[in-house]
XYZ file of C-alpha atoms in Angstrom:
722
model
C 38.427 -10.987 7.480
C 37.066 -13.819 8.900
C 35.924 -14.296 12.346
C 34.041 -17.630 14.419
C 30.576 -18.507 12.942
C 31.003 -16.784 9.899
C 29.054 -19.152 7.855
C 30.939 -19.777 4.064
C 29.715 -21.581 0.705
C 32.615 -22.909 -0.633
C 32.793 -24.435 -4.162
C 34.954 -27.557 -4.552
C 36.357 -29.027 -7.468
C 33.431 -30.725 -8.917
C 31.610 -27.472 -8.781
C 29.458 -28.888 -5.919
C 29.221 -26.153 -2.972
C 29.817 -26.608 0.543
C 28.322 -25.134 3.590
C 30.933 -24.733 6.183
C 30.574 -23.130 9.581
C 33.818 -21.407 10.733
C 34.511 -22.592 14.251
C 37.828 -22.052 15.706
C 40.843 -19.665 14.333
C 44.418 -19.848 16.211
C 45.497 -16.221 17.531
C 48.486 -15.913 15.528
C 44.815 -15.861 12.597
C 47.074 -19.047 10.625
C 44.419 -22.270 11.324
C 41.435 -22.348 11.485
C 38.826 -25.506 11.790
C 35.384 -25.183 10.100
C 32.671 -27.500 10.341
C 30.270 -28.948 7.243
C 26.850 -27.758 8.652
C 25.183 -29.963 6.636
C 26.711 -33.885 6.542
C 24.970 -35.178 10.033
C 27.789 -36.999 10.502
C 31.192 -35.211 10.126
C 34.037 -33.551 12.124
C 35.545 -30.476 11.971
C 38.497 -29.633 8.955
C 41.561 -27.974 9.655
C 42.394 -25.161 6.910
C 44.294 -22.556 6.247
C 43.375 -18.879 6.650
C 45.400 -18.098 3.752
C 43.503 -20.408 1.335
C 40.266 -19.410 2.473
C 41.738 -15.914 1.611
C 42.977 -16.947 -2.006
C 39.123 -18.621 -2.667
C 37.593 -15.308 -1.877
C 39.488 -13.473 -4.338
C 38.997 -16.699 -7.285
C 35.441 -15.808 -5.954
C 34.864 -19.765 -4.662
C 34.166 -18.621 -1.298
C 31.360 -16.534 -0.338
C 29.355 -15.652 2.585
C 26.900 -16.215 3.724
C 24.154 -13.994 5.736
C 21.308 -15.912 6.871
C 21.785 -18.810 9.413
C 20.023 -21.977 8.811
C 20.057 -22.824 12.354
C 18.845 -19.273 13.970
C 15.688 -20.738 15.599
C 18.168 -21.702 18.024
C 18.340 -18.297 19.383
C 15.419 -18.173 21.800
C 14.522 -17.063 25.548
C 13.960 -20.252 28.125
C 10.837 -18.404 28.654
C 9.932 -19.196 25.150
C 11.165 -22.863 25.586
C 9.329 -26.032 26.884
C 10.463 -27.610 29.926
C 11.404 -30.093 28.318
C 13.315 -29.083 25.544
C 15.667 -26.829 28.178
C 16.063 -30.239 30.202
C 17.718 -32.068 27.031
C 19.275 -29.552 26.317
C 21.094 -29.066 29.756
C 21.592 -32.335 30.411
C 23.193 -32.563 26.619
C 25.564 -29.982 27.643
C 26.350 -31.138 30.904
C 27.509 -34.102 28.839
C 29.998 -31.622 26.669
C 30.878 -28.809 28.210
C 34.103 -29.674 29.237
C 35.017 -30.814 26.428
C 34.109 -27.921 23.899
C 36.287 -25.462 26.439
C 39.475 -27.751 24.960
C 40.015 -25.549 22.162
C 42.344 -26.421 19.915
C 42.549 -30.502 21.451
C 39.399 -30.980 21.041
C 39.592 -30.621 16.850
C 42.508 -33.280 17.289
C 41.481 -36.746 16.135
C 44.437 -38.163 18.333
C 43.430 -35.582 21.092
C 39.379 -36.207 21.011
C 39.820 -40.085 21.358
C 41.302 -40.080 25.356
C 37.789 -36.996 25.633
C 35.617 -38.760 24.293
C 36.673 -41.822 26.458
C 36.688 -39.824 29.630
C 33.163 -38.521 28.843
C 32.225 -41.643 28.392
C 32.893 -43.084 31.871
C 31.692 -40.080 33.466
C 28.003 -39.164 31.385
C 28.295 -43.018 30.500
C 26.655 -42.398 27.446
C 27.543 -44.027 24.002
C 30.591 -42.706 21.885
C 27.946 -42.100 18.869
C 25.500 -39.940 21.270
C 28.314 -37.434 22.579
C 29.394 -37.148 18.755
C 26.679 -36.233 17.489
C 26.199 -33.797 20.758
C 29.601 -32.311 19.388
C 28.748 -32.187 15.881
C 25.534 -30.525 16.866
C 27.511 -27.825 19.214
C 29.257 -27.083 16.161
C 27.309 -26.495 13.459
C 24.316 -24.488 15.344
C 26.862 -21.703 16.520
C 28.895 -23.075 19.997
C 25.882 -22.200 21.805
C 24.191 -23.763 24.692
C 20.361 -23.124 22.750
C 22.460 -25.186 19.894
C 21.659 -28.769 21.760
C 17.917 -27.624 21.904
C 16.017 -31.035 20.600
C 14.737 -30.490 17.255
C 11.026 -30.774 18.441
C 10.129 -28.225 15.433
C 10.359 -30.667 12.943
C 8.212 -33.143 14.460
C 4.315 -34.070 15.640
C 1.069 -32.493 13.445
C 0.580 -29.048 14.585
C -2.597 -28.325 12.618
C -3.525 -31.641 11.263
C -6.634 -33.655 11.608
C -5.880 -36.387 14.011
C -8.414 -39.543 14.105
C -8.574 -41.181 17.008
C -9.821 -45.766 17.629
C -9.529 -44.754 21.437
C -10.953 -42.049 23.458
C -8.355 -39.533 25.378
C -8.643 -37.035 27.138
C -9.101 -37.038 30.575
C -10.540 -40.313 31.754
C -13.793 -39.746 33.295
C -14.162 -40.305 37.537
C -16.688 -42.428 37.633
C -16.326 -44.917 34.385
C -17.411 -48.256 36.305
C -20.909 -46.098 36.482
C -21.442 -44.226 33.448
C -18.828 -45.910 31.056
C -15.123 -44.548 29.416
C -17.333 -42.546 26.831
C -17.014 -42.144 22.963
C -14.704 -41.882 20.257
C -14.970 -38.611 18.308
C -15.320 -39.850 14.914
C -16.373 -38.968 11.180
C -19.649 -39.961 11.508
C -19.757 -37.766 15.464
C -18.405 -35.183 13.225
C -21.030 -35.197 11.217
C -23.649 -35.208 13.586
C -22.005 -32.250 15.831
C -21.840 -29.908 12.184
C -25.406 -30.569 11.289
C -27.082 -29.753 15.268
C -25.030 -26.610 14.963
C -26.180 -25.084 12.070
C -29.718 -26.859 12.323
C -29.726 -24.947 16.088
C -26.958 -23.345 17.057
C -26.731 -20.963 13.811
C -30.082 -19.165 13.532
C -31.695 -15.966 14.188
C -33.242 -18.530 17.976
C -29.587 -17.884 18.752
C -29.880 -20.625 21.379
C -27.351 -21.518 23.716
C -24.609 -24.252 23.008
C -25.907 -26.278 26.421
C -29.079 -26.276 24.621
C -28.140 -27.141 21.154
C -26.122 -29.696 22.794
C -29.665 -30.542 24.068
C -31.370 -30.967 21.221
C -28.567 -32.618 19.545
C -28.969 -35.822 21.927
C -32.580 -35.407 21.415
C -32.481 -36.234 17.613
C -29.866 -38.099 16.721
C -28.924 -40.267 20.076
C -32.646 -41.556 20.204
C -32.933 -45.620 21.119
C -36.906 -45.458 21.144
C -39.559 -43.612 22.208
C -41.973 -43.517 25.644
C -45.892 -42.617 25.630
C -46.673 -39.926 28.613
C -50.280 -38.542 29.143
C -50.762 -38.586 24.419
C -47.076 -37.168 25.017
C -44.613 -38.816 22.873
C -41.179 -38.518 24.507
C -37.445 -39.734 23.563
C -35.353 -42.389 25.332
C -32.254 -41.913 24.804
C -29.282 -43.953 24.789
C -26.944 -45.470 27.555
C -24.709 -42.538 29.182
C -21.451 -44.678 27.283
C -22.352 -44.112 23.957
C -22.899 -40.627 24.957
C -21.014 -37.483 23.696
C -20.336 -35.133 26.603
C -21.095 -31.470 26.077
C -17.157 -31.165 26.902
C -17.159 -33.316 23.883
C -19.269 -31.090 22.051
C -17.562 -27.899 23.118
C -14.254 -28.620 22.506
C -14.793 -29.806 18.454
C -17.368 -26.139 17.987
C -14.489 -24.136 20.005
C -11.781 -25.893 17.102
C -14.148 -25.976 13.940
C -15.252 -22.423 14.233
C -13.329 -18.846 14.519
C -14.800 -16.161 16.906
C -16.114 -14.152 13.666
C -17.787 -17.000 11.598
C -19.272 -17.625 15.001
C -21.074 -14.412 14.662
C -21.809 -14.152 11.241
C -23.540 -17.360 11.374
C -25.779 -16.413 14.241
C -26.190 -12.975 14.000
C -25.921 -12.822 10.587
C -23.702 -10.565 7.845
C -25.378 -7.396 7.875
C -26.055 -6.850 11.561
C -22.078 -8.558 11.993
C -20.775 -5.588 10.960
C -23.130 -3.133 12.463
C -15.835 -4.608 16.558
C 8.607 -12.713 27.635
C 20.107 -15.579 37.612
C 23.146 -15.172 35.886
C 25.597 -18.218 35.005
C 28.662 -15.804 35.655
C 31.652 -17.076 33.963
C 35.286 -15.759 34.321
C 37.775 -15.137 31.412
C 39.395 -18.115 29.647
C 40.864 -16.176 27.468
C 44.304 -14.029 27.544
C 43.182 -10.759 26.377
C 44.655 -10.661 23.302
C 43.003 -8.774 20.416
C 39.561 -7.207 19.526
C 36.328 -8.468 21.381
C 38.053 -10.924 24.083
C 36.518 -8.559 26.350
C 34.441 -5.808 26.537
C 33.507 -3.615 29.335
C 29.997 -1.470 29.171
C 28.462 0.977 32.208
C 26.374 3.890 32.286
C 26.039 7.043 33.682
C 23.510 10.039 34.319
C 24.142 13.260 31.929
C 25.349 16.350 33.556
C 22.696 18.638 31.434
C 18.466 18.794 31.651
C 16.601 17.753 28.546
C 13.403 18.971 26.943
C 10.299 16.966 25.528
C 10.341 16.937 21.289
C 6.644 17.060 21.835
C 6.887 20.255 23.534
C 10.256 22.045 24.544
C 8.735 23.713 27.024
C 8.431 20.650 29.072
C 11.890 19.734 30.799
C 11.756 15.784 31.011
C 15.263 15.361 33.790
C 18.261 14.441 32.881
C 19.449 11.453 30.434
C 21.552 8.340 30.577
C 24.209 7.449 28.805
C 25.073 3.467 27.953
C 28.522 3.077 26.501
C 30.488 -0.644 25.446
C 33.750 -0.200 24.620
C 36.384 -3.099 23.806
C 39.132 -2.886 25.843
C 41.730 -4.137 23.841
C 40.907 -1.284 21.032
C 39.819 1.338 23.322
C 37.038 1.040 20.969
C 33.368 2.441 22.038
C 31.341 -0.538 19.735
C 28.188 0.199 21.445
C 25.798 3.546 22.795
C 22.409 3.685 23.754
C 21.355 6.994 25.450
C 17.855 7.120 26.992
C 15.848 8.187 30.014
C 15.745 4.429 31.922
C 17.633 4.233 35.009
C 21.068 2.191 35.362
C 18.815 -1.330 34.651
C 18.675 -4.161 32.545
C 16.762 -2.177 29.744
C 19.436 0.434 29.201
C 22.228 -2.731 29.168
C 20.254 -4.552 26.372
C 19.564 -1.988 24.001
C 23.397 -0.930 24.378
C 24.495 -4.475 23.947
C 21.714 -4.922 20.690
C 23.906 -1.744 19.447
C 27.148 -4.161 18.758
C 25.110 -5.979 16.444
C 24.550 -2.861 14.709
C 25.371 -1.190 11.500
C 26.508 1.882 12.228
C 26.155 3.311 9.475
C 22.364 3.140 9.927
C 22.541 3.975 13.778
C 23.900 6.911 12.515
C 21.600 7.570 9.765
C 18.669 7.738 12.411
C 20.519 10.452 13.903
C 21.225 12.761 10.441
C 24.930 11.969 10.807
C 26.267 10.801 7.491
C 29.480 8.969 8.082
C 31.348 5.951 5.742
C 31.035 2.598 7.284
C 35.094 2.735 8.123
C 34.487 5.055 10.759
C 32.311 3.254 13.372
C 32.859 -0.819 11.574
C 32.385 -2.728 14.394
C 29.224 -5.142 14.909
C 30.548 -7.979 17.075
C 29.372 -9.821 20.406
C 33.217 -10.539 22.523
C 33.827 -13.462 24.460
C 33.554 -11.702 28.137
C 31.116 -9.062 29.124
C 32.304 -6.931 32.116
C 29.212 -5.114 34.088
C 28.787 -3.778 37.367
C 26.725 -6.166 40.437
C 23.112 -5.216 39.165
C 22.179 -4.801 35.448
C 23.826 -7.910 34.472
C 23.790 -9.893 37.740
C 20.419 -11.524 37.617
C 17.686 -14.103 35.436
C 18.245 -12.074 32.613
C 21.060 -12.250 31.505
C 20.997 -15.792 30.516
C 19.650 -14.796 27.646
C 22.920 -13.807 26.921
C 25.206 -16.964 28.224
C 22.333 -19.336 26.415
C 21.849 -17.968 22.708
C 25.474 -16.450 22.393
C 27.742 -18.887 24.436
C 28.943 -14.873 26.348
C 31.286 -15.427 29.307
C 29.642 -13.028 31.350
C 32.014 -11.036 34.126
C 30.660 -8.614 37.064
C 32.795 -6.481 39.363
C 32.838 -7.162 42.874
C 31.231 -4.428 45.210
C 33.055 -1.707 45.753
C 34.870 -2.183 43.131
C 33.963 0.045 40.433
C 37.795 0.796 39.355
C 37.866 -2.486 37.109
C 36.023 -0.419 35.092
C 38.141 2.681 34.817
C 38.219 2.121 30.979
C 34.258 3.152 30.275
C 34.561 5.555 33.325
C 37.601 7.448 32.581
C 35.631 8.007 28.519
C 32.413 9.400 30.347
C 34.738 12.085 32.309
C 35.971 12.958 28.781
C 32.477 13.108 27.121
C 31.720 15.062 29.900
C 34.472 17.590 28.944
C 34.329 18.135 25.621
C 30.563 19.105 26.181
C 30.000 20.719 29.065
C 30.894 24.135 27.990
C 28.191 24.306 25.442
C 25.447 23.231 26.569
C 22.611 25.057 27.722
C 20.662 23.155 30.942
C 24.020 21.557 32.147
C 24.156 21.003 36.172
C 26.186 23.698 37.904
C 28.027 22.327 40.598
C 29.330 25.118 41.911
C 27.804 26.986 44.982
C 24.711 28.521 44.566
C 23.323 31.453 45.985
C 20.260 33.056 46.418
C 18.876 34.745 43.579
C 21.369 32.606 41.375
C 18.932 31.967 38.217
C 18.073 27.791 37.759
C 20.486 26.415 35.157
C 17.613 23.851 35.021
C 15.107 26.418 33.066
C 18.147 27.003 30.317
C 17.601 23.083 28.953
C 16.957 22.822 25.519
C 18.317 20.119 23.531
C 16.048 17.411 23.277
C 16.433 13.758 23.436
C 17.309 12.914 19.985
C 19.430 16.442 19.787
C 21.726 15.322 22.653
C 21.754 11.607 21.188
C 23.554 13.504 18.235
C 26.314 15.338 20.343
C 27.343 11.946 22.113
C 27.715 10.417 19.346
C 29.613 13.024 17.689
C 31.962 12.474 20.561
C 31.705 8.588 20.262
C 32.478 9.369 16.717
C 35.574 11.070 17.511
C 36.873 9.511 20.344
C 36.857 6.188 17.819
C 39.026 8.133 14.981
C 40.804 11.316 16.616
C 41.892 10.740 19.799
C 44.974 9.197 20.769
C 45.806 7.374 23.589
C 48.269 8.574 25.934
C 48.490 5.675 28.552
C 47.974 2.730 26.561
C 50.067 -0.062 26.843
C 51.631 -1.034 23.571
C 53.586 -4.801 23.189
C 56.641 -5.577 21.713
C 54.462 -6.087 18.146
C 52.699 -2.861 18.030
C 55.635 -1.177 18.312
C 56.943 -2.703 15.399
C 54.437 -2.304 13.461
C 54.259 1.703 15.043
C 50.487 1.188 15.396
C 49.363 4.711 16.302
C 47.622 5.043 19.452
C 43.774 5.866 18.200
C 41.118 3.458 18.812
C 40.332 3.052 15.547
C 43.454 1.665 14.227
C 43.747 -0.212 17.334
C 40.814 -2.374 15.906
C 42.226 -2.234 12.767
C 45.539 -3.994 13.846
C 43.986 -5.869 16.178
C 41.787 -8.102 13.389
C 44.145 -7.975 11.228
C 46.872 -9.625 13.850
C 45.541 -11.179 16.329
C 41.622 -11.750 15.160
C 39.662 -14.656 17.165
C 37.761 -13.581 19.894
C 35.152 -11.649 17.461
C 32.042 -13.092 17.420
C 29.982 -13.197 14.197
C 25.763 -13.178 14.911
C 23.047 -11.977 12.819
C 22.192 -8.167 13.501
C 18.373 -9.144 13.383
C 18.460 -12.263 15.833
C 20.842 -10.456 17.905
C 18.120 -7.384 18.349
C 15.434 -9.546 18.430
C 16.908 -11.775 21.235
C 18.323 -8.445 23.152
C 15.867 -5.609 22.847
C 13.223 -4.622 25.206
C 10.057 -7.568 25.636
C 6.769 -7.035 26.252
C 2.993 -7.896 25.715
C 0.756 -6.190 23.861
C -3.137 -6.609 22.876
C -5.098 -7.465 20.244
C -7.914 -5.178 20.257
C -10.698 -4.181 17.370
C -8.992 -0.901 17.523
C -5.090 -2.102 16.558
C -2.503 -3.247 18.148
C -2.577 -1.506 21.760
C 0.800 -1.031 23.009
C 1.495 1.567 25.829
C -1.620 3.146 24.793
C -0.330 3.395 20.803
C -1.825 1.860 18.003
C -0.134 -0.149 15.593
C -0.789 -3.186 12.793
C 0.865 -5.397 10.079
C -0.196 -6.779 7.384
C -0.404 -10.474 9.058
C -3.588 -8.904 11.500
C -4.869 -7.525 8.300
C -4.870 -10.407 6.173
C -6.090 -13.220 9.338
C -8.228 -10.682 10.487
C -7.088 -10.104 13.903
C -9.230 -6.988 14.592
C -12.218 -8.411 13.815
C -11.661 -11.082 15.896
C -10.782 -9.161 19.127
C -14.056 -7.236 18.710
C -15.512 -9.897 20.050
C -12.372 -11.044 22.615
C -8.999 -8.988 22.842
C -5.971 -11.879 23.265
C -2.055 -10.693 24.193
C 0.520 -10.827 22.008
C 4.412 -11.328 22.505
C 6.411 -8.416 21.217
C 10.101 -6.927 20.472
C 10.376 -3.405 20.894
C 12.884 -0.321 20.754
C 12.144 2.263 22.930
C 14.426 5.277 20.584
C 11.915 4.595 18.337
C 8.233 4.195 19.460
C 7.572 4.363 15.400
C 7.262 0.161 14.782
C 7.501 -2.803 17.323
C 7.738 -6.251 16.317
C 6.008 -9.652 16.832
C 8.510 -12.596 16.577
C 7.519 -15.887 14.843
C 6.579 -19.032 16.805
C 10.512 -20.462 15.736
C 12.285 -17.415 16.506
C 14.242 -16.915 13.408
C 12.019 -14.355 11.379
C 9.791 -11.204 13.045
C 7.462 -8.980 11.286
C 7.143 -5.198 11.519
C 3.934 -3.310 13.100
C 3.963 0.022 11.880
C 1.621 3.183 13.921
C -2.056 3.338 12.251
C -2.374 6.262 10.227
C -4.170 8.509 13.175
C -1.349 7.778 15.654
C 1.935 9.046 13.330
C 2.972 11.692 15.979
C 4.465 9.183 18.272
C 6.058 8.568 15.288
C 10.235 9.106 15.626
C 9.389 9.399 19.359
C 11.169 6.996 22.214
C 9.078 5.593 24.919
C 9.697 8.272 27.420
C 9.330 10.721 25.760
C 5.576 9.257 24.794
C 4.792 8.087 28.353
C 6.166 11.663 29.661
C 2.713 13.129 27.276
C 0.239 10.616 28.271
C 1.282 11.730 31.574
C 0.714 15.195 30.740
C -2.108 15.220 29.275
C -3.894 13.261 32.452
C -2.617 16.151 34.656
C -4.383 18.708 32.375
C -7.265 16.543 32.216
C -7.539 16.395 36.517
C -6.647 19.608 36.340
C -9.223 20.613 34.511
C -11.774 17.952 36.382
C -12.494 20.397 38.985
C -13.501 23.707 36.784
C -15.882 21.012 34.521
C -17.600 19.201 37.585
C -18.880 22.944 38.171
C -19.760 23.777 34.905
C -21.910 20.457 34.884
C -24.210 21.848 37.978
C -24.203 25.144 36.473
C -25.627 23.595 33.260
C -27.735 21.325 35.240
C -29.222 24.527 37.074
C -29.850 26.260 34.349
C -32.316 23.375 32.514
C -34.041 22.873 35.344
C -34.674 26.786 35.988
C -36.668 27.322 32.067
C -38.603 23.773 33.099
C -39.412 25.199 36.166
C -40.993 28.524 34.550
C -42.258 26.702 31.571
C -44.722 24.314 34.037
C -45.800 27.260 35.558
C -46.707 29.312 32.354
C -48.481 26.118 31.670
C -50.690 25.947 34.691
C -51.457 29.786 33.728
C -52.984 28.720 30.311
C -53.986 25.733 30.854
C -58.120 24.876 29.721
C -60.498 22.559 30.146
C -60.702 20.702 26.919
C -60.244 16.991 26.208
C -57.113 15.437 25.380
C -59.279 14.725 22.260
C -59.094 18.047 20.964
C -55.751 18.135 21.966
C -54.191 15.489 20.442
C -56.986 16.318 17.390
C -55.038 20.254 16.695
C -51.686 19.208 16.359
C -51.127 19.364 13.073
C -52.717 22.377 12.667
C -51.392 24.014 15.501
C -47.454 23.732 13.941
C -48.539 24.756 11.163
C -49.236 28.096 12.377
C -46.221 27.995 14.436
C -44.219 26.962 11.666
C -46.188 30.440 9.926
C -45.515 32.568 12.401
C -41.749 31.545 13.149
C -40.741 32.185 9.108
C -42.350 35.707 9.161
C -40.577 35.878 12.760
C -36.694 34.604 11.758
C -37.357 36.425 7.747
C -33.707 37.811 7.129
C -34.956 41.715 6.472
C -31.323 43.490 5.614
C -31.182 47.342 5.808
C -31.363 48.141 1.975
C -34.368 46.071 1.374
C -36.387 47.983 4.569
C -35.316 51.420 3.198
C -36.793 50.286 0.019
C -40.184 48.668 1.463
C -42.953 50.149 -0.531
C -45.874 51.872 1.052
C -49.584 50.338 1.729
C -52.854 50.811 2.385
C -53.021 52.678 5.595
C -56.346 51.125 6.208
C -54.682 48.068 5.350
C -51.991 48.655 8.183
C -54.662 49.544 11.115
C -56.711 46.222 10.209
C -53.269 44.291 10.005
C -50.350 45.684 12.543
C -49.931 44.282 15.719
C -50.922 46.285 18.692
C -48.475 48.423 20.595
C -45.631 45.792 22.343
C -47.436 42.972 21.271
C -45.550 40.878 18.843
C -46.994 38.068 15.819
C -46.459 35.161 17.761
C -48.125 36.675 21.142
C -51.794 37.309 18.518
C -51.476 33.990 17.262
C -51.748 32.535 20.253
C -54.025 34.426 21.454
C -56.575 33.845 18.131
C -55.658 30.441 19.230
C -56.796 30.409 22.881
C -60.095 31.919 21.540
C -60.893 29.234 18.987
C -60.276 26.865 21.641
C -62.551 28.513 23.860
C -64.972 28.716 21.466
C -65.054 24.545 21.243
C -65.358 24.510 24.714
C -68.575 26.314 24.564
C -69.975 24.339 21.851
C -69.255 20.730 23.785
C -71.141 21.772 26.528
């Protein structure tokens, strides 16, 4: 099966291989046009589908999964304004031509189209052909016309200037133009930083600048009261503090700065809809998808604790209008919005075997083999009407249609599917909404909630699989060709028959590219405790290799990420060119959030906050009680001190510390010694006289006797001092 945007590698008779992209297929699946992706000057090539199939059978043709122009799939927010303006200008030049398919691929019909475009746009023939070739080679999307700025410039390379750059000085007629920071000046900067800044004195950078001028930019000296004072060079011969500061910040990283100033030991101790209309008839799979959402009539519980009721989930379904095949699904707690729509659209391009496996459902590939984007997408006014839909149109050249106000019946296929799902699951799921009139005393059906979001998603997946593979479409309107072929009116059978007989509207894109482009984007914060997003902490290989967390101990910063709210085990860090991404995983002590949805994680944090706030008054009361008890003991000790206070010099008090400590320690040891019951019974008899001399008085402890002896000793010392 060949679809538009497939990249094929063809082996020629001379053994050389050529990379081509399929840019058009006729409705009968007989003829197609391809474009050489490696030549700068090339035109569409007409080929027979049967020839391609034969080459595939002879192993002279192979499919290429990775798109060499994947970098064009970027959000407008990530594009420089100049790139967007150039792209839109180029699109205006060719947009009328590229929609005239297949006329634009025929040389005789293409000539008049080019001449008309030259007259209306005042662009040269060579330039228009360049735009067309670039549009075809790079995937037939508006973003294919982006300029190749990533191949120019010298990012990261040291530049040497012969004239001063940067903002001109305001009063340069008075203070001069300034100097160029050449290699010699940079050497002076380096020496000055090592001598005056990276030292234990920790001079401020401004002070380092002053010391540098005093040392290296002196033209003479003068004496004043016997003091040798430097005379600095003229203002136009001195580097400015901003130049010095810019050089330093560019040269040294945060960690290096602190290590050099504080030493290694101390350092180690911190991202408007352009609404389209359908330009083709509803002919085959992928011509038009419908998307809609509904709130399920069931209450769910949290996967953290089944005693926590988390409300009713939202089901998003994407259906191919031609075959009635469910091609995308999302179940979550996010209300009807762009966020949920993105999740469902991302699922349309996903491998369904892997998706089902996440919910412990094993299926064969042919049971749900659809991972394509459509030519037209029909949705409600709301979630797909606005700025966000530009991402779909610019990246994947998809037409987006919105139903008019109060005309939800235009999406009757999806609405009917929701009714079928509700009929199938309602008799079996606890916590289902009871719409019958309830009387006082009836049990609250919400208390019967049992299923988690993951378990309910598994139920809906089983319903989708049943619909796609076993549901007979009673009211499906067959055409003559279907009747002749005796096509079974089952969504999967209709899908496969349409691909075989009426392909040409399906659009193939890399699953990862679609997900990265449609998954929700946000900003995470790089801190010394990890990459923080929604209070969860993640780490990645690049973060560890480049010591992000060490740098963040000085100053944190934000990075763009993508995430899948259905599973917060990972977040994704897109590369600058948009062609790839890196996976960031939860830290070990954050694994309790692994496999949980974002809604469940947020519910958990909110519940913890609720408990914390509920306990705050009790904690305040306990703190108050503790303070009172400590104050009481202290006051009692002060009164005892006043009663037993002896007139003695401070010197004598200090000298007796060691002896007092030893005596107190000895008495404590005897008082606190463990004496088991058996040992008490086996105590040997002792001389009565010794008992009389050493036994304490009745009701007086050994420690009290010790204190009395200490008091007598102090009295004797006082007498001697007199």
